mmCIF file of C-alpha atoms in Angstrom:
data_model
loop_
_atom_site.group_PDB
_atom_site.id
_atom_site.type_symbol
_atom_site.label_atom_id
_atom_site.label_comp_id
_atom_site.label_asym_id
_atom_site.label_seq_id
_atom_site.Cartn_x
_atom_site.Cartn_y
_atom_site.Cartn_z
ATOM 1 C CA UNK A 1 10.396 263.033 133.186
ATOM 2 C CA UNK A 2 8.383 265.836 131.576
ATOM 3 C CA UNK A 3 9.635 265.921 127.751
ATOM 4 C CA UNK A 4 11.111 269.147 127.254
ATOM 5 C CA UNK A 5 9.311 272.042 124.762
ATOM 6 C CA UNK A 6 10.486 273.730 121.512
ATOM 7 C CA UNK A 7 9.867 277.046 121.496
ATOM 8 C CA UNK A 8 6.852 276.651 118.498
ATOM 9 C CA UNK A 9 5.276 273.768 121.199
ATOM 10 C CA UNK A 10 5.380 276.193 124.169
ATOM 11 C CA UNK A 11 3.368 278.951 122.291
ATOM 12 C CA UNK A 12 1.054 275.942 121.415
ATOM 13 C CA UNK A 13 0.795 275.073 124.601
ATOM 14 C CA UNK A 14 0.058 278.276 126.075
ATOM 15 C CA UNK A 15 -1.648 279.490 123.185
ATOM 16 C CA UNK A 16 -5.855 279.792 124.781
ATOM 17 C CA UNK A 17 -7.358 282.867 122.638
ATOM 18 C CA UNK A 18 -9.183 281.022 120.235
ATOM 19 C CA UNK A 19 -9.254 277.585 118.424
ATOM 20 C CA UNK A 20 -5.822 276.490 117.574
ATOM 21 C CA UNK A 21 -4.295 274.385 114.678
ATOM 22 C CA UNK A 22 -1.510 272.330 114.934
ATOM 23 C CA UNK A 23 0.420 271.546 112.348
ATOM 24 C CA UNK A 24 3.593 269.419 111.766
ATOM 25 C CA UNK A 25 5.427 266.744 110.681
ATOM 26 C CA UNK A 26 5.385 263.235 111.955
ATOM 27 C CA UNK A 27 7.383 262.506 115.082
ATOM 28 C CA UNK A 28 7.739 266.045 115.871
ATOM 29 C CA UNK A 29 5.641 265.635 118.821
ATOM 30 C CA UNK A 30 2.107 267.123 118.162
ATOM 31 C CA UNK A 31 0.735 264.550 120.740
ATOM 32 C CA UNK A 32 2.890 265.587 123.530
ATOM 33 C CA UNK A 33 2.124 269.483 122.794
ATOM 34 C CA UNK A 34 -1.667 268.605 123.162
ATOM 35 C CA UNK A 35 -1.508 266.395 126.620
ATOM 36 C CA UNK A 36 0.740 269.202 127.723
ATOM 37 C CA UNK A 37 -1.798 272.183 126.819
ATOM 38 C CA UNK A 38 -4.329 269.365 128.932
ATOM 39 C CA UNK A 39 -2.281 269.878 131.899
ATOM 40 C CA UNK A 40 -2.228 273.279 130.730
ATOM 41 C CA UNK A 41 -5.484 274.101 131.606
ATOM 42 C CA UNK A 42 -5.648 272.212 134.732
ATOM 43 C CA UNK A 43 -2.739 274.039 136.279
ATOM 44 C CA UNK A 44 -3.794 277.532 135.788
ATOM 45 C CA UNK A 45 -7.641 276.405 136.184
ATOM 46 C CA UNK A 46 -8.954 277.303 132.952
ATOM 47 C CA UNK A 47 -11.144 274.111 133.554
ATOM 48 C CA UNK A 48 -11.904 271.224 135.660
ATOM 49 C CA UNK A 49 -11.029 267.707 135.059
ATOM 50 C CA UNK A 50 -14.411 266.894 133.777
ATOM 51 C CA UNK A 51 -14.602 269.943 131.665
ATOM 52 C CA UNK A 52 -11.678 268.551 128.998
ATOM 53 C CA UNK A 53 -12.110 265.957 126.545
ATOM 54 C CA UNK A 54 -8.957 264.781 124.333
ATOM 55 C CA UNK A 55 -10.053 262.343 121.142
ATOM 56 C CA UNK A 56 -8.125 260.315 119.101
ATOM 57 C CA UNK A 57 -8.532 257.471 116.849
ATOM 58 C CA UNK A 58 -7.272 253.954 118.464
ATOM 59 C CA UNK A 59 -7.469 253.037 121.294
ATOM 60 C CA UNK A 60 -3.533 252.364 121.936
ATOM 61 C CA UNK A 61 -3.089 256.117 121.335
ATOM 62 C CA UNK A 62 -5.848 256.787 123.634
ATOM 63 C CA UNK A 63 -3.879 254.695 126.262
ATOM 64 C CA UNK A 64 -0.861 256.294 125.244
ATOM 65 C CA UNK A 65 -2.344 259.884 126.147
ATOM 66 C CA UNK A 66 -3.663 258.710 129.387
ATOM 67 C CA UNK A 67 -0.109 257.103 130.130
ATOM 68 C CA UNK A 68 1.439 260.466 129.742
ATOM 69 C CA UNK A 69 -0.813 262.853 131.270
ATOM 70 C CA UNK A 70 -0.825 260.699 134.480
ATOM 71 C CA UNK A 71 2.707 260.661 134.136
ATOM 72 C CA UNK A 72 2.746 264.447 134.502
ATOM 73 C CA UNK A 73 -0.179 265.069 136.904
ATOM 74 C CA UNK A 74 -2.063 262.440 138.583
ATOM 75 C CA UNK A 75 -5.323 264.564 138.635
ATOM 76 C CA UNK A 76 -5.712 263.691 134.682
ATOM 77 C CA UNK A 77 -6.841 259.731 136.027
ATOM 78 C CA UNK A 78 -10.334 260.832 135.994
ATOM 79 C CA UNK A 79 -10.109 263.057 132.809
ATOM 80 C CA UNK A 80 -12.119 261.855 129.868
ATOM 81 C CA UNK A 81 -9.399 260.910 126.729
ATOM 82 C CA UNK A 82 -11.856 258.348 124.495
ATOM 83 C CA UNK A 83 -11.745 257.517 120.989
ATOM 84 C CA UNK A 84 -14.537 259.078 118.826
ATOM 85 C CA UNK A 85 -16.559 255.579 119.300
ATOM 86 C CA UNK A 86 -15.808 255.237 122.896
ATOM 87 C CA UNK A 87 -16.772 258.849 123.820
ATOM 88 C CA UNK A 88 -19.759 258.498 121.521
ATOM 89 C CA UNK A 89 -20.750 255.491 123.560
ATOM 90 C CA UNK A 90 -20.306 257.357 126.783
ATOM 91 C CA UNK A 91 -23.011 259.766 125.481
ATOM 92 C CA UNK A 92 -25.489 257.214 124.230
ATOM 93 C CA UNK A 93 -25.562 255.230 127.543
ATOM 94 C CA UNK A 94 -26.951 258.374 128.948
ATOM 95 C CA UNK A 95 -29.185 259.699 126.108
ATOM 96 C CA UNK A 96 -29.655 257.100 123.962
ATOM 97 C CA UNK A 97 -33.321 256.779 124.546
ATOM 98 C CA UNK A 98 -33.673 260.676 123.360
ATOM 99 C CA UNK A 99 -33.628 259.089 119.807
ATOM 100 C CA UNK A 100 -35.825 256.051 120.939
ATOM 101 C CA UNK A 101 -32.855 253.505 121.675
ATOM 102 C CA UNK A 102 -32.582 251.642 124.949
ATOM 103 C CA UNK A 103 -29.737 253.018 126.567
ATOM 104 C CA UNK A 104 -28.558 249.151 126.852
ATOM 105 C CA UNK A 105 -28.065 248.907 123.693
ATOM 106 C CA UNK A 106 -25.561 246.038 121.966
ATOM 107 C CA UNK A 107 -22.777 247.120 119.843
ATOM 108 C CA UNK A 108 -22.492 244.570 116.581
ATOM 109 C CA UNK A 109 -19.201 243.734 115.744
ATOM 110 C CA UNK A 110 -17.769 243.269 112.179
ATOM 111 C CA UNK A 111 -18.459 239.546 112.464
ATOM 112 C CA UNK A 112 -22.092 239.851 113.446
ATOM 113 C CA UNK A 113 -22.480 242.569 110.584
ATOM 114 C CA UNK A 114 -21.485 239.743 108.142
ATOM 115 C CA UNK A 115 -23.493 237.188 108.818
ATOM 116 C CA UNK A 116 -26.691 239.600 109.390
ATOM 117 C CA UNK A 117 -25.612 241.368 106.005
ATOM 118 C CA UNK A 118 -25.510 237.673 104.629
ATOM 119 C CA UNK A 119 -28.903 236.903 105.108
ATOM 120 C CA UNK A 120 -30.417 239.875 104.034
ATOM 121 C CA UNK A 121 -28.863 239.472 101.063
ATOM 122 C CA UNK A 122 -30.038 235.413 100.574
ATOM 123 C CA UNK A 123 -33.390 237.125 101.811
ATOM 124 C CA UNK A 124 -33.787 239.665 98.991
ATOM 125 C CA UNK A 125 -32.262 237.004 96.247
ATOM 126 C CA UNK A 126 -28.342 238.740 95.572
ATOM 127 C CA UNK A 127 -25.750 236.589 94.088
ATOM 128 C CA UNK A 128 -23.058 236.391 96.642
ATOM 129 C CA UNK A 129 -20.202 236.161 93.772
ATOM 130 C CA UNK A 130 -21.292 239.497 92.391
ATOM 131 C CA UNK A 131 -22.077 241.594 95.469
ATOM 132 C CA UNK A 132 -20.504 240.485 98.525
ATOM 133 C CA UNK A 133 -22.093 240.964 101.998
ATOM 134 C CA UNK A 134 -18.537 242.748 102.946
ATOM 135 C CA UNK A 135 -19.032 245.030 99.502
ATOM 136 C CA UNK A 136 -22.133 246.252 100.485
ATOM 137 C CA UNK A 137 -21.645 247.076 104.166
ATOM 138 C CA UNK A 138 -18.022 248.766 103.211
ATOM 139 C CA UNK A 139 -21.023 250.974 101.004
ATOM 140 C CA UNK A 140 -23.134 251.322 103.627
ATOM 141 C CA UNK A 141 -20.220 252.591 106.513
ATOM 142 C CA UNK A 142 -18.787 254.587 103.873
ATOM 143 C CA UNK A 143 -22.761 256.396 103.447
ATOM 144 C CA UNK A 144 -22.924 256.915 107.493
ATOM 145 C CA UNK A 145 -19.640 258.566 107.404
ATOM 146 C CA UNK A 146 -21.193 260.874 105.278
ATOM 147 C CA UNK A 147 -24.349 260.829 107.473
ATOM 148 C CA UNK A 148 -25.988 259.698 104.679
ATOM 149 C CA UNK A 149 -28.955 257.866 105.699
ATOM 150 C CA UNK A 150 -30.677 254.812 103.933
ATOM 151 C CA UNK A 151 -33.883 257.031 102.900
ATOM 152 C CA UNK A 152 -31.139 259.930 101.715
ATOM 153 C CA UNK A 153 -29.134 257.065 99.627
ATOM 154 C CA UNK A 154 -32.545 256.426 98.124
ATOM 155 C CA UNK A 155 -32.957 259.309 96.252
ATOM 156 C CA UNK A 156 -29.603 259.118 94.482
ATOM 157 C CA UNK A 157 -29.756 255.094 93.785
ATOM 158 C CA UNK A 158 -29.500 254.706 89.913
ATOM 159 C CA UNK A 159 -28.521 251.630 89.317
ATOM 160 C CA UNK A 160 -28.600 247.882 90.010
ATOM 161 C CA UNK A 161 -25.479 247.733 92.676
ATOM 162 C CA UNK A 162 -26.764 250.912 94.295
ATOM 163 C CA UNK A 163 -30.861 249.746 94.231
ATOM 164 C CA UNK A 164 -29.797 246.929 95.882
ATOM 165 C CA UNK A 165 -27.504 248.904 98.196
ATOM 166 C CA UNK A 166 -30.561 250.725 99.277
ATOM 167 C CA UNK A 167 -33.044 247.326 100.022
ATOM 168 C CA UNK A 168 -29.859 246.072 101.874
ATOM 169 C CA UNK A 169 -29.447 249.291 103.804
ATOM 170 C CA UNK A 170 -32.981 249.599 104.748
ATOM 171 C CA UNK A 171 -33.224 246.255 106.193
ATOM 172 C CA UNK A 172 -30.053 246.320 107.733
ATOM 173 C CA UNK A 173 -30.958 249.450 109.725
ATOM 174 C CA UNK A 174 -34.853 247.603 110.745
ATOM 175 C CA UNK A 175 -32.815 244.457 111.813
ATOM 176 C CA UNK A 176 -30.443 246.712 114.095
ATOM 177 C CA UNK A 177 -33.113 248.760 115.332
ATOM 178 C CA UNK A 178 -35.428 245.472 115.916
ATOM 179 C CA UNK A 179 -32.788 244.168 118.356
ATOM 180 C CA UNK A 180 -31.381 247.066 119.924
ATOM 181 C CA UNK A 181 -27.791 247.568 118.348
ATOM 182 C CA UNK A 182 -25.552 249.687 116.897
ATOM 183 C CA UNK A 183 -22.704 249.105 114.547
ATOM 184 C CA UNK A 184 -19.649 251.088 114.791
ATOM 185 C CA UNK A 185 -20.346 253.804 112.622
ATOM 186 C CA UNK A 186 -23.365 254.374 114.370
ATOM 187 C CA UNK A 187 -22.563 255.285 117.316
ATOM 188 C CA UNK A 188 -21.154 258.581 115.628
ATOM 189 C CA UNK A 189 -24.249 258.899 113.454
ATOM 190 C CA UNK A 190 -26.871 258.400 116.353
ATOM 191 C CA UNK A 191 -24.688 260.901 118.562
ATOM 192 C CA UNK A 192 -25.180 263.803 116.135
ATOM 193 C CA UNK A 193 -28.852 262.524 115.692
ATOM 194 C CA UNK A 194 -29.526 262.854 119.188
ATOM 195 C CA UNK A 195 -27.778 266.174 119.306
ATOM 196 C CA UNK A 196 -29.440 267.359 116.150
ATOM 197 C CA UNK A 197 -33.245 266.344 117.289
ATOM 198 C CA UNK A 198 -32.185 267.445 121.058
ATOM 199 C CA UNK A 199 -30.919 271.067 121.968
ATOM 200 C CA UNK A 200 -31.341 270.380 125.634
ATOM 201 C CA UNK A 201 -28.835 267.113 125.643
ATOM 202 C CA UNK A 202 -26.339 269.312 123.037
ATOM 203 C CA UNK A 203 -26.093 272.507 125.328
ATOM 204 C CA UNK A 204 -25.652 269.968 128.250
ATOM 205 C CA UNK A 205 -22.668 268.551 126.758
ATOM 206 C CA UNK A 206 -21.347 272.240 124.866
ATOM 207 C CA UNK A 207 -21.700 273.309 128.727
ATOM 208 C CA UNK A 208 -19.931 270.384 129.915
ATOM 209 C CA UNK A 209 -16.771 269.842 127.953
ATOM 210 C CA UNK A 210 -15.223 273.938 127.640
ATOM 211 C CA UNK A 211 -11.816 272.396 125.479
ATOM 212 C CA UNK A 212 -12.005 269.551 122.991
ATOM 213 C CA UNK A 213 -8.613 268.324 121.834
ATOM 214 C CA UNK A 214 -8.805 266.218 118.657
ATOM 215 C CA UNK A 215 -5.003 264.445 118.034
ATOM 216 C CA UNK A 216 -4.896 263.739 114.262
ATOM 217 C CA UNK A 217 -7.499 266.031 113.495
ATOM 218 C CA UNK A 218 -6.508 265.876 109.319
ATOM 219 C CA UNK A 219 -7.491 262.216 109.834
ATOM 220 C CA UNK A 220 -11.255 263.013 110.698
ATOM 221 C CA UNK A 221 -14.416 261.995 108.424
ATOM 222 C CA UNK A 222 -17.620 264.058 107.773
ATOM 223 C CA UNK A 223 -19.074 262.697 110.576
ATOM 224 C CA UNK A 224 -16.523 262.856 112.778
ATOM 225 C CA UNK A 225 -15.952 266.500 111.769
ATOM 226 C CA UNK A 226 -19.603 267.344 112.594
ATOM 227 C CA UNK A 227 -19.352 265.626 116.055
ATOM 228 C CA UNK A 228 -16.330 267.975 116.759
#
């Protein structure tokens, strides 16, 4: 059964003149206003199913989303509601090789970032007890959610923690490249590198998706920000 709308949630909801803010409290059902504008703008065929794309942060609430719009119209099944990462993955499959990737690429996962982050740091001589291979990646995901590349951190590296941050960095990204992977934050960074070097793939995709829903939007990062 359809969850019934405030008055404030149906304006939301039928609200299409321009980009729209929602703002509230917690609970007060700011995910349920966006899945309904989704159905929205199927009904009165604003867009198409593949012309909508609804991002949020986990996964669960991704599933959650899904759950509900199905719920409410079956059409939604084949509508694209992704996390950042998963969405960003979506594109790279396809385009990945724009920015000189094979579109196969592997994803690393936070235990395989360890242990490579461990030996680049045995290779280039660091004490482990005073900089930590999880200290200096937590650096280096903090710099790509800036979009702050390893040459870029370069230039602002002043000291012994950050010089080393940099030789770290710089290997780290030629031992990711050398095998074909991507960690995490990555696949956010490359996707706004491929879009940046690639106006034909970014009109595709501005041409493609007409609405972008973001649930959570306060929670984004630079990067994520950009993407949107």
């Amino acid at each position: 059964m359809a969850y019934p709308l405030n008055e404030q949630q149906a304006k939301a909801v039928a609200y299409f003149d321009a980009d729209l803010l929602v703002t509230a409290g917690a609970g007060t059902g700011k995910t349920s206003v966006l899945t309904r504008k989704y159905l929205q703008l199927l009904e009165e065929r604003r867009a198409g199913v593949n012309e909508i794309v609804a991002i949020t942060f986990t996964n669960k609430a991704a599933r959650e989303m899904r759950e509900r719009a199905i719920d409410l119209n079956p059409r939604t099944q084949d509508t694209l509601i992704a996390t950042f990462h998963s969405m960003c993955v979506r594109i790279l499959r396809r385009d990945a090789d724009h920015i000189g990737y094979n579109r196969n690429f592997t994803i690393v996962d936070p235990g395989e970032q360890r242990t490579l982050m461990k030996r680049i740091l045995r290779d280039l001589n660091v004490d482990p007890k005073k900089f930590t291979e999880r200290t200096i990646l937590g650096t280096i995901s903090n710099s790509k959610n800036d979009l702050v590349t390893a040459e870029s951190y370069a230039k602002n590296a002043n000291d012994l923690y950050t010089e080393i941050v940099v030789k770290a960095y710089k290997r780290y990204e030629t031992e990711l490249k050398r095998s074909e992977s991507m960690d995490f934050d990555d696949l956010i960074m490359n996707t706004i590198l491929l879009f940046d070097k690639n106006p034909d793939v970014l009109a595709y995709y501005q041409g493609k998706f007409q609405y972008i829903h973001v649930d959570e939007y306060q929670d984004t990062n630079h990067a994520q920000y950009q993407l949107v």
